[in-house]
Amino acid sequence: MTDTVTARLFKSQALLRLPALFTEPALLLTSILMLLLIACPVAANTATESATQSSTTKPASQLKLIVLAPDLVELLYSLGAGDQIVAASEHADYPEAARALPRVGNYAGLSLESIISLQPDLVLYWQSGTPAADIERLQQLGLKLESFESKTLDDIALHLLRLGELTGRQQQAVQLAGQFRAELQALKTKYSQQQQLAVFYEIWDNPLSSIGNKAWPAQHLAICGARNVLPDGPNPYPQVSAEQVLNANPWLIIQPVSENEPRTLFNWQAFSSVKAVEYQQFAKPNSDLLHRASLRTLGGVRELCQYIEKSRQFYAQVLPGAGR
């Protein structure tokens, strides 16, 4: 089927819906943009680029944002820019006001029609956690987008600074980023040089899964002076067997739990030869803090370090001088 025939069929189907479209302005706008893109891509791009250029004449503090990452939603609220968000992806649940935001998709797929109908000035998205095909389609439609990717804790500060530029809140961003970096350095100074404790980090119970050295939580363990007992591999979140953990013999088992999305935990009690089970050394830090790249992350890291330090002190009393 040629592109011309496809375009004609698309136009015919759209014309059949015109009576409904004129009573639903959002649908009408979406359909017009889609028709322009198919029938005359160059003209469509020119039109949407002009619209984007005109939107940038708004003050930065008045830009309408669609935010496709829960961590970016949190950071924008931290900057006082929450009222600029017109829609978000699923799982954007903090602060409480974020729960009321309209939803336009998740990691599996976006509602392109909903996004276009909201006429955002800017779409912010998580690069590795948003469907690439949907992002490409939005770009083709001429929407202005900017990607973010958190690989290290310092990226949180960098993202704050960039979001401050985009929303006209540079002063708040500089202040918050500075505070974040100071708190991060304080945690490193306090814990990272302590005697290392061998730990197993249970990210999920079924299938039993853990983390590699390239996983987001791996840096938390390094800050807290802990050593992942599993060998590193190409997969940052590998599936493992209980026997692997048994052979690795961790002294502490970390099982992060969420207040918003409860999960079951692997039952380790049958593996009494594992040092952590023998001495009942389990930690259940808050995964809502640890696994999301926001200002609250350091609260989760601090809690994790406290769990690890408590276990470290326990073994110092029970097994003084023992390697761990």
Tab-separated table of C-alpha atoms in Angstrom:
chain	number	residue	atom	x	y	z
A	1	MET	CA	0.000	0.000	0.000
A	2	THR	CA	1.493	3.330	-1.044
A	3	ASP	CA	1.892	6.272	1.299
A	4	THR	CA	-0.657	8.202	-0.806
A	5	VAL	CA	-3.326	5.518	-0.411
A	6	THR	CA	-2.612	5.289	3.304
A	7	ALA	CA	-2.993	9.038	3.663
A	8	ARG	CA	-6.309	9.001	1.785
A	9	LEU	CA	-7.666	6.202	3.958
A	10	PHE	CA	-6.597	8.064	7.095
A	11	LYS	CA	-8.308	11.245	5.836
A	12	SER	CA	-11.493	9.346	4.965
A	13	GLN	CA	-11.711	7.808	8.429
A	14	ALA	CA	-11.115	11.197	10.028
A	15	LEU	CA	-13.810	12.879	7.909
A	16	LEU	CA	-16.364	10.327	9.085
A	17	ARG	CA	-15.700	11.529	12.648
A	18	LEU	CA	-15.924	15.264	11.955
A	19	PRO	CA	-19.312	15.830	13.635
A	20	ALA	CA	-17.947	14.451	16.902
A	21	LEU	CA	-14.650	16.242	16.505
A	22	PHE	CA	-16.255	19.677	16.292
A	23	THR	CA	-17.926	19.043	19.649
A	24	GLU	CA	-14.631	17.857	21.163
A	25	PRO	CA	-11.962	20.538	20.553
A	26	ALA	CA	-9.141	18.407	21.986
A	27	LEU	CA	-9.872	15.605	19.517
A	28	LEU	CA	-10.172	18.106	16.682
A	29	LEU	CA	-6.711	19.547	17.434
A	30	THR	CA	-5.195	16.087	17.634
A	31	SER	CA	-6.722	14.978	14.347
A	32	ILE	CA	-5.651	18.124	12.530
A	33	LEU	CA	-2.065	17.649	13.658
A	34	MET	CA	-2.091	13.983	12.649
A	35	LEU	CA	-3.584	14.785	9.228
A	36	LEU	CA	-1.003	17.468	8.632
A	37	LEU	CA	1.810	15.118	9.574
A	38	ILE	CA	0.680	12.399	7.152
A	39	ALA	CA	-0.523	14.521	4.247
A	40	CYS	CA	2.294	17.058	4.360
A	41	PRO	CA	5.057	16.273	6.857
A	42	VAL	CA	7.188	19.298	6.026
A	43	ALA	CA	4.274	21.697	6.442
A	44	ALA	CA	3.280	20.025	9.684
A	45	ASN	CA	6.762	20.310	11.121
A	46	THR	CA	6.924	23.970	10.133
A	47	ALA	CA	3.571	24.684	11.750
A	48	THR	CA	4.377	22.910	14.983
A	49	GLU	CA	7.853	24.417	15.167
A	50	SER	CA	6.296	27.859	14.842
A	51	ALA	CA	3.889	27.004	17.636
A	52	THR	CA	6.803	25.856	19.788
A	53	GLN	CA	8.752	29.016	19.052
A	54	SER	CA	5.795	31.175	20.007
A	55	SER	CA	5.291	29.212	23.232
A	56	THR	CA	8.868	29.953	24.260
A	57	THR	CA	8.034	33.659	24.369
A	58	LYS	CA	6.107	32.890	27.569
A	59	PRO	CA	7.923	33.490	30.841
A	60	ALA	CA	9.630	30.256	31.896
A	61	SER	CA	7.540	30.209	35.064
A	62	GLN	CA	4.351	29.967	32.974
A	63	LEU	CA	5.287	27.138	30.623
A	64	LYS	CA	2.883	24.185	30.600
A	65	LEU	CA	4.759	20.972	31.344
A	66	ILE	CA	3.955	17.317	30.820
A	67	VAL	CA	6.307	15.247	32.951
A	68	LEU	CA	6.871	11.577	32.156
A	69	ALA	CA	8.934	10.563	35.199
A	70	PRO	CA	7.911	10.483	38.887
A	71	ASP	CA	11.327	11.724	40.031
A	72	LEU	CA	11.116	14.804	37.793
A	73	VAL	CA	7.632	15.519	39.155
A	74	GLU	CA	9.079	15.486	42.680
A	75	LEU	CA	11.952	17.759	41.751
A	76	LEU	CA	9.629	20.275	40.108
A	77	TYR	CA	7.452	20.404	43.213
A	78	SER	CA	10.616	20.868	45.296
A	79	LEU	CA	11.379	23.932	43.181
A	80	GLY	CA	7.846	25.304	43.612
A	81	ALA	CA	6.974	24.575	39.980
A	82	GLY	CA	4.341	21.926	40.591
A	83	ASP	CA	1.543	24.186	39.356
A	84	GLN	CA	3.150	24.199	35.893
A	85	ILE	CA	2.605	20.459	35.465
A	86	VAL	CA	-0.545	19.751	33.440
A	87	ALA	CA	-0.131	15.959	33.313
A	88	ALA	CA	2.255	13.212	34.382
A	89	SER	CA	2.984	9.536	33.934
A	90	GLU	CA	1.695	6.876	36.295
A	91	HIS	CA	3.364	6.371	39.687
A	92	ALA	CA	3.926	10.110	40.182
A	93	ASP	CA	2.627	10.015	43.754
A	94	TYR	CA	4.697	12.546	45.705
A	95	PRO	CA	3.951	15.066	47.025
A	96	GLU	CA	0.272	14.466	47.689
A	97	ALA	CA	-0.737	17.098	45.122
A	98	ALA	CA	0.927	15.012	42.395
A	99	ARG	CA	-1.634	12.240	42.873
A	100	ALA	CA	-4.320	14.482	41.363
A	101	LEU	CA	-2.447	15.094	38.102
A	102	PRO	CA	-3.993	13.662	34.901
A	103	ARG	CA	-2.167	10.548	33.665
A	104	VAL	CA	-0.903	10.220	30.112
A	105	GLY	CA	0.859	6.860	30.161
A	106	ASN	CA	3.622	4.802	31.728
A	107	TYR	CA	6.804	2.940	30.826
A	108	ALA	CA	4.831	0.610	28.539
A	109	GLY	CA	3.109	3.269	26.421
A	110	LEU	CA	1.936	6.873	26.202
A	111	SER	CA	-1.449	8.316	25.274
A	112	LEU	CA	-0.277	10.506	22.408
A	113	GLU	CA	-3.738	11.922	21.787
A	114	SER	CA	-4.038	13.036	25.415
A	115	ILE	CA	-0.595	14.620	25.354
A	116	ILE	CA	-1.272	16.564	22.154
A	117	SER	CA	-4.696	17.726	23.353
A	118	LEU	CA	-3.128	19.322	26.442
A	119	GLN	CA	-0.911	21.497	24.197
A	120	PRO	CA	2.157	21.450	26.454
A	121	ASP	CA	4.969	23.906	25.935
A	122	LEU	CA	7.481	21.271	26.982
A	123	VAL	CA	7.494	17.519	27.620
A	124	LEU	CA	10.072	16.212	30.093
A	125	TYR	CA	10.789	12.489	30.035
A	126	TRP	CA	12.964	9.734	31.480
A	127	GLN	CA	15.202	8.608	28.636
A	128	SER	CA	15.523	4.896	29.432
A	129	GLY	CA	12.079	4.550	31.017
A	130	THR	CA	9.844	5.990	28.293
A	131	PRO	CA	8.874	4.156	25.068
A	132	ALA	CA	11.289	5.346	22.378
A	133	ALA	CA	8.705	4.951	19.598
A	134	ASP	CA	6.262	7.240	21.403
A	135	ILE	CA	8.948	9.850	21.996
A	136	GLU	CA	9.894	9.751	18.324
A	137	ARG	CA	6.257	10.244	17.352
A	138	LEU	CA	5.922	13.268	19.622
A	139	GLN	CA	9.058	14.718	18.075
A	140	GLN	CA	7.607	14.166	14.609
A	141	LEU	CA	4.497	16.036	15.687
A	142	GLY	CA	6.698	18.980	16.605
A	143	LEU	CA	6.378	18.925	20.371
A	144	LYS	CA	9.302	20.272	22.336
A	145	LEU	CA	10.888	17.566	24.509
A	146	GLU	CA	13.835	17.243	26.867
A	147	SER	CA	15.230	13.994	28.256
A	148	PHE	CA	16.708	13.239	31.668
A	149	GLU	CA	18.633	10.202	32.907
A	150	SER	CA	19.846	9.650	36.469
A	151	LYS	CA	22.919	7.430	36.683
A	152	THR	CA	24.553	8.841	39.800
A	153	LEU	CA	23.293	10.655	42.869
A	154	ASP	CA	24.976	13.861	41.712
A	155	ASP	CA	22.741	13.763	38.637
A	156	ILE	CA	19.899	14.724	40.982
A	157	ALA	CA	21.643	18.030	41.666
A	158	LEU	CA	22.330	18.522	37.948
A	159	HIS	CA	18.686	17.865	37.116
A	160	LEU	CA	17.578	20.360	39.739
A	161	LEU	CA	19.754	23.016	38.137
A	162	ARG	CA	18.413	22.265	34.652
A	163	LEU	CA	14.799	22.253	35.834
A	164	GLY	CA	15.464	25.561	37.551
A	165	GLU	CA	16.585	27.002	34.228
A	166	LEU	CA	13.557	25.621	32.397
A	167	THR	CA	11.071	27.015	34.925
A	168	GLY	CA	12.744	30.297	35.813
A	169	ARG	CA	13.645	29.160	39.311
A	170	GLN	CA	17.423	29.198	39.099
A	171	GLN	CA	17.935	30.672	42.570
A	172	GLN	CA	15.910	27.950	44.301
A	173	ALA	CA	17.639	25.298	42.210
A	174	VAL	CA	21.151	26.488	43.090
A	175	GLN	CA	20.283	26.535	46.783
A	176	LEU	CA	18.694	23.056	46.791
A	177	ALA	CA	21.458	21.544	44.674
A	178	GLY	CA	24.091	22.937	47.026
A	179	GLN	CA	22.318	21.542	50.076
A	180	PHE	CA	21.918	18.164	48.386
A	181	ARG	CA	25.599	17.934	47.494
A	182	ALA	CA	26.659	18.933	51.004
A	183	GLU	CA	24.435	16.253	52.562
A	184	LEU	CA	25.699	13.654	50.097
A	185	GLN	CA	29.315	14.449	50.948
A	186	ALA	CA	28.535	14.256	54.669
A	187	LEU	CA	27.116	10.743	54.234
A	188	LYS	CA	30.179	9.635	52.272
A	189	THR	CA	32.504	11.055	54.909
A	190	LYS	CA	30.656	9.361	57.759
A	191	TYR	CA	30.153	5.868	56.329
A	192	SER	CA	32.111	5.026	53.182
A	193	GLN	CA	35.423	4.282	54.938
A	194	GLN	CA	33.925	2.015	57.601
A	195	GLN	CA	34.823	-1.672	57.645
A	196	GLN	CA	32.886	-3.223	54.773
A	197	LEU	CA	29.914	-5.441	55.550
A	198	ALA	CA	28.936	-8.248	53.149
A	199	VAL	CA	25.308	-7.760	52.100
A	200	PHE	CA	22.720	-9.221	49.750
A	201	TYR	CA	20.295	-6.695	48.244
A	202	GLU	CA	16.951	-8.318	47.449
A	203	ILE	CA	15.231	-6.186	44.844
A	204	TRP	CA	12.415	-8.718	44.260
A	205	ASP	CA	11.331	-12.086	45.651
A	206	ASN	CA	9.773	-13.979	42.722
A	207	PRO	CA	11.816	-14.353	40.671
A	208	LEU	CA	14.505	-13.709	43.253
A	209	SER	CA	16.427	-10.706	41.934
A	210	SER	CA	19.279	-8.551	43.139
A	211	ILE	CA	21.547	-5.779	41.885
A	212	GLY	CA	24.847	-5.570	40.022
A	213	ASN	CA	27.478	-2.886	40.345
A	214	LYS	CA	25.838	-0.767	37.625
A	215	ALA	CA	22.415	-0.724	39.278
A	216	TRP	CA	21.109	2.500	40.808
A	217	PRO	CA	21.220	1.190	44.444
A	218	ALA	CA	24.820	-0.044	44.091
A	219	GLN	CA	26.139	3.456	44.775
A	220	HIS	CA	24.083	3.543	47.975
A	221	LEU	CA	25.908	0.460	49.236
A	222	ALA	CA	29.280	2.040	48.423
A	223	ILE	CA	28.398	5.193	50.352
A	224	CYS	CA	27.342	3.102	53.348
A	225	GLY	CA	30.491	0.990	53.397
A	226	ALA	CA	28.791	-2.235	52.293
A	227	ARG	CA	29.956	-4.895	49.834
A	228	ASN	CA	27.592	-6.669	47.461
A	229	VAL	CA	28.270	-10.410	47.858
A	230	LEU	CA	27.233	-11.229	44.284
A	231	PRO	CA	29.799	-11.103	41.481
A	232	ASP	CA	29.266	-8.318	38.973
A	233	GLY	CA	27.822	-9.156	35.572
A	234	PRO	CA	26.331	-7.503	32.488
A	235	ASN	CA	22.801	-7.338	33.934
A	236	PRO	CA	22.370	-4.545	36.504
A	237	TYR	CA	19.364	-6.370	38.018
A	238	PRO	CA	20.144	-10.102	37.732
A	239	GLN	CA	17.917	-12.996	38.709
A	240	VAL	CA	19.657	-15.235	41.227
A	241	SER	CA	19.041	-18.515	43.016
A	242	ALA	CA	18.795	-19.010	46.746
A	243	GLU	CA	21.769	-21.354	46.433
A	244	GLN	CA	23.898	-18.519	45.057
A	245	VAL	CA	23.046	-16.421	48.071
A	246	LEU	CA	23.713	-19.380	50.366
A	247	ASN	CA	27.191	-19.800	48.877
A	248	ALA	CA	27.908	-16.062	49.034
A	249	ASN	CA	26.948	-16.031	52.740
A	250	PRO	CA	25.930	-12.383	53.327
A	251	TRP	CA	26.080	-10.991	56.851
A	252	LEU	CA	23.112	-8.720	56.212
A	253	ILE	CA	20.132	-9.193	53.891
A	254	ILE	CA	18.566	-5.958	52.657
A	255	GLN	CA	14.917	-6.157	51.561
A	256	PRO	CA	13.669	-2.696	50.488
A	257	VAL	CA	9.919	-2.227	50.905
A	258	SER	CA	7.474	0.350	49.556
A	259	GLU	CA	4.666	2.062	51.425
A	260	ASN	CA	2.813	2.722	48.176
A	261	GLU	CA	3.334	-0.618	46.439
A	262	PRO	CA	3.659	-3.417	49.034
A	263	ARG	CA	5.380	-6.630	47.963
A	264	THR	CA	6.100	-10.046	49.410
A	265	LEU	CA	9.589	-10.802	50.710
A	266	PHE	CA	11.640	-13.922	50.169
A	267	ASN	CA	11.519	-16.199	53.235
A	268	TRP	CA	15.120	-16.871	54.225
A	269	GLN	CA	14.459	-18.684	57.488
A	270	ALA	CA	15.166	-22.138	56.029
A	271	PHE	CA	18.736	-21.056	55.173
A	272	SER	CA	20.109	-20.994	58.701
A	273	SER	CA	23.701	-21.495	57.530
A	274	VAL	CA	23.668	-17.999	56.036
A	275	LYS	CA	25.263	-15.660	58.553
A	276	ALA	CA	22.491	-13.051	58.179
A	277	VAL	CA	19.834	-15.669	58.898
A	278	GLU	CA	21.764	-17.224	61.766
A	279	TYR	CA	21.948	-13.852	63.510
A	280	GLN	CA	18.647	-12.484	62.124
A	281	GLN	CA	20.286	-9.540	60.424
A	282	PHE	CA	17.669	-8.157	58.033
A	283	ALA	CA	17.088	-4.564	56.934
A	284	LYS	CA	13.910	-3.207	55.337
A	285	PRO	CA	14.648	0.337	54.159
A	286	ASN	CA	12.136	2.463	52.280
A	287	SER	CA	12.359	1.702	48.556
A	288	ASP	CA	10.196	4.734	47.703
A	289	LEU	CA	13.168	6.826	48.807
A	290	LEU	CA	16.044	4.627	47.672
A	291	HIS	CA	14.859	3.807	44.177
A	292	ARG	CA	13.654	7.223	43.006
A	293	ALA	CA	16.076	9.997	42.054
A	294	SER	CA	14.715	12.914	44.061
A	295	LEU	CA	15.716	15.062	47.024
A	296	ARG	CA	14.228	12.388	49.300
A	297	THR	CA	16.766	9.845	48.046
A	298	LEU	CA	19.367	10.910	50.586
A	299	GLY	CA	16.859	10.232	53.362
A	300	GLY	CA	16.650	6.669	52.062
A	301	VAL	CA	20.436	6.372	51.798
A	302	ARG	CA	20.836	7.703	55.336
A	303	GLU	CA	18.339	5.117	56.613
A	304	LEU	CA	20.156	2.350	54.718
A	305	CYS	CA	23.518	3.429	56.159
A	306	GLN	CA	22.045	3.384	59.655
A	307	TYR	CA	20.790	-0.183	59.136
A	308	ILE	CA	24.213	-1.262	57.871
A	309	GLU	CA	26.033	0.495	60.702
A	310	LYS	CA	23.736	-1.120	63.261
A	311	SER	CA	24.523	-4.549	61.828
A	312	ARG	CA	28.236	-3.701	61.683
A	313	GLN	CA	28.191	-2.779	65.383
A	314	PHE	CA	26.219	-5.929	66.205
A	315	TYR	CA	28.876	-8.168	64.684
A	316	ALA	CA	31.651	-6.140	66.330
A	317	GLN	CA	30.185	-7.223	69.674
A	318	VAL	CA	29.088	-10.759	68.809
A	319	LEU	CA	32.024	-11.750	66.568
A	320	PRO	CA	34.837	-9.309	67.441
A	321	GLY	CA	37.692	-9.421	65.010
A	322	ALA	CA	35.843	-11.573	62.474
A	323	GLY	CA	36.047	-10.610	58.804
A	324	ARG	CA	32.758	-9.542	57.346
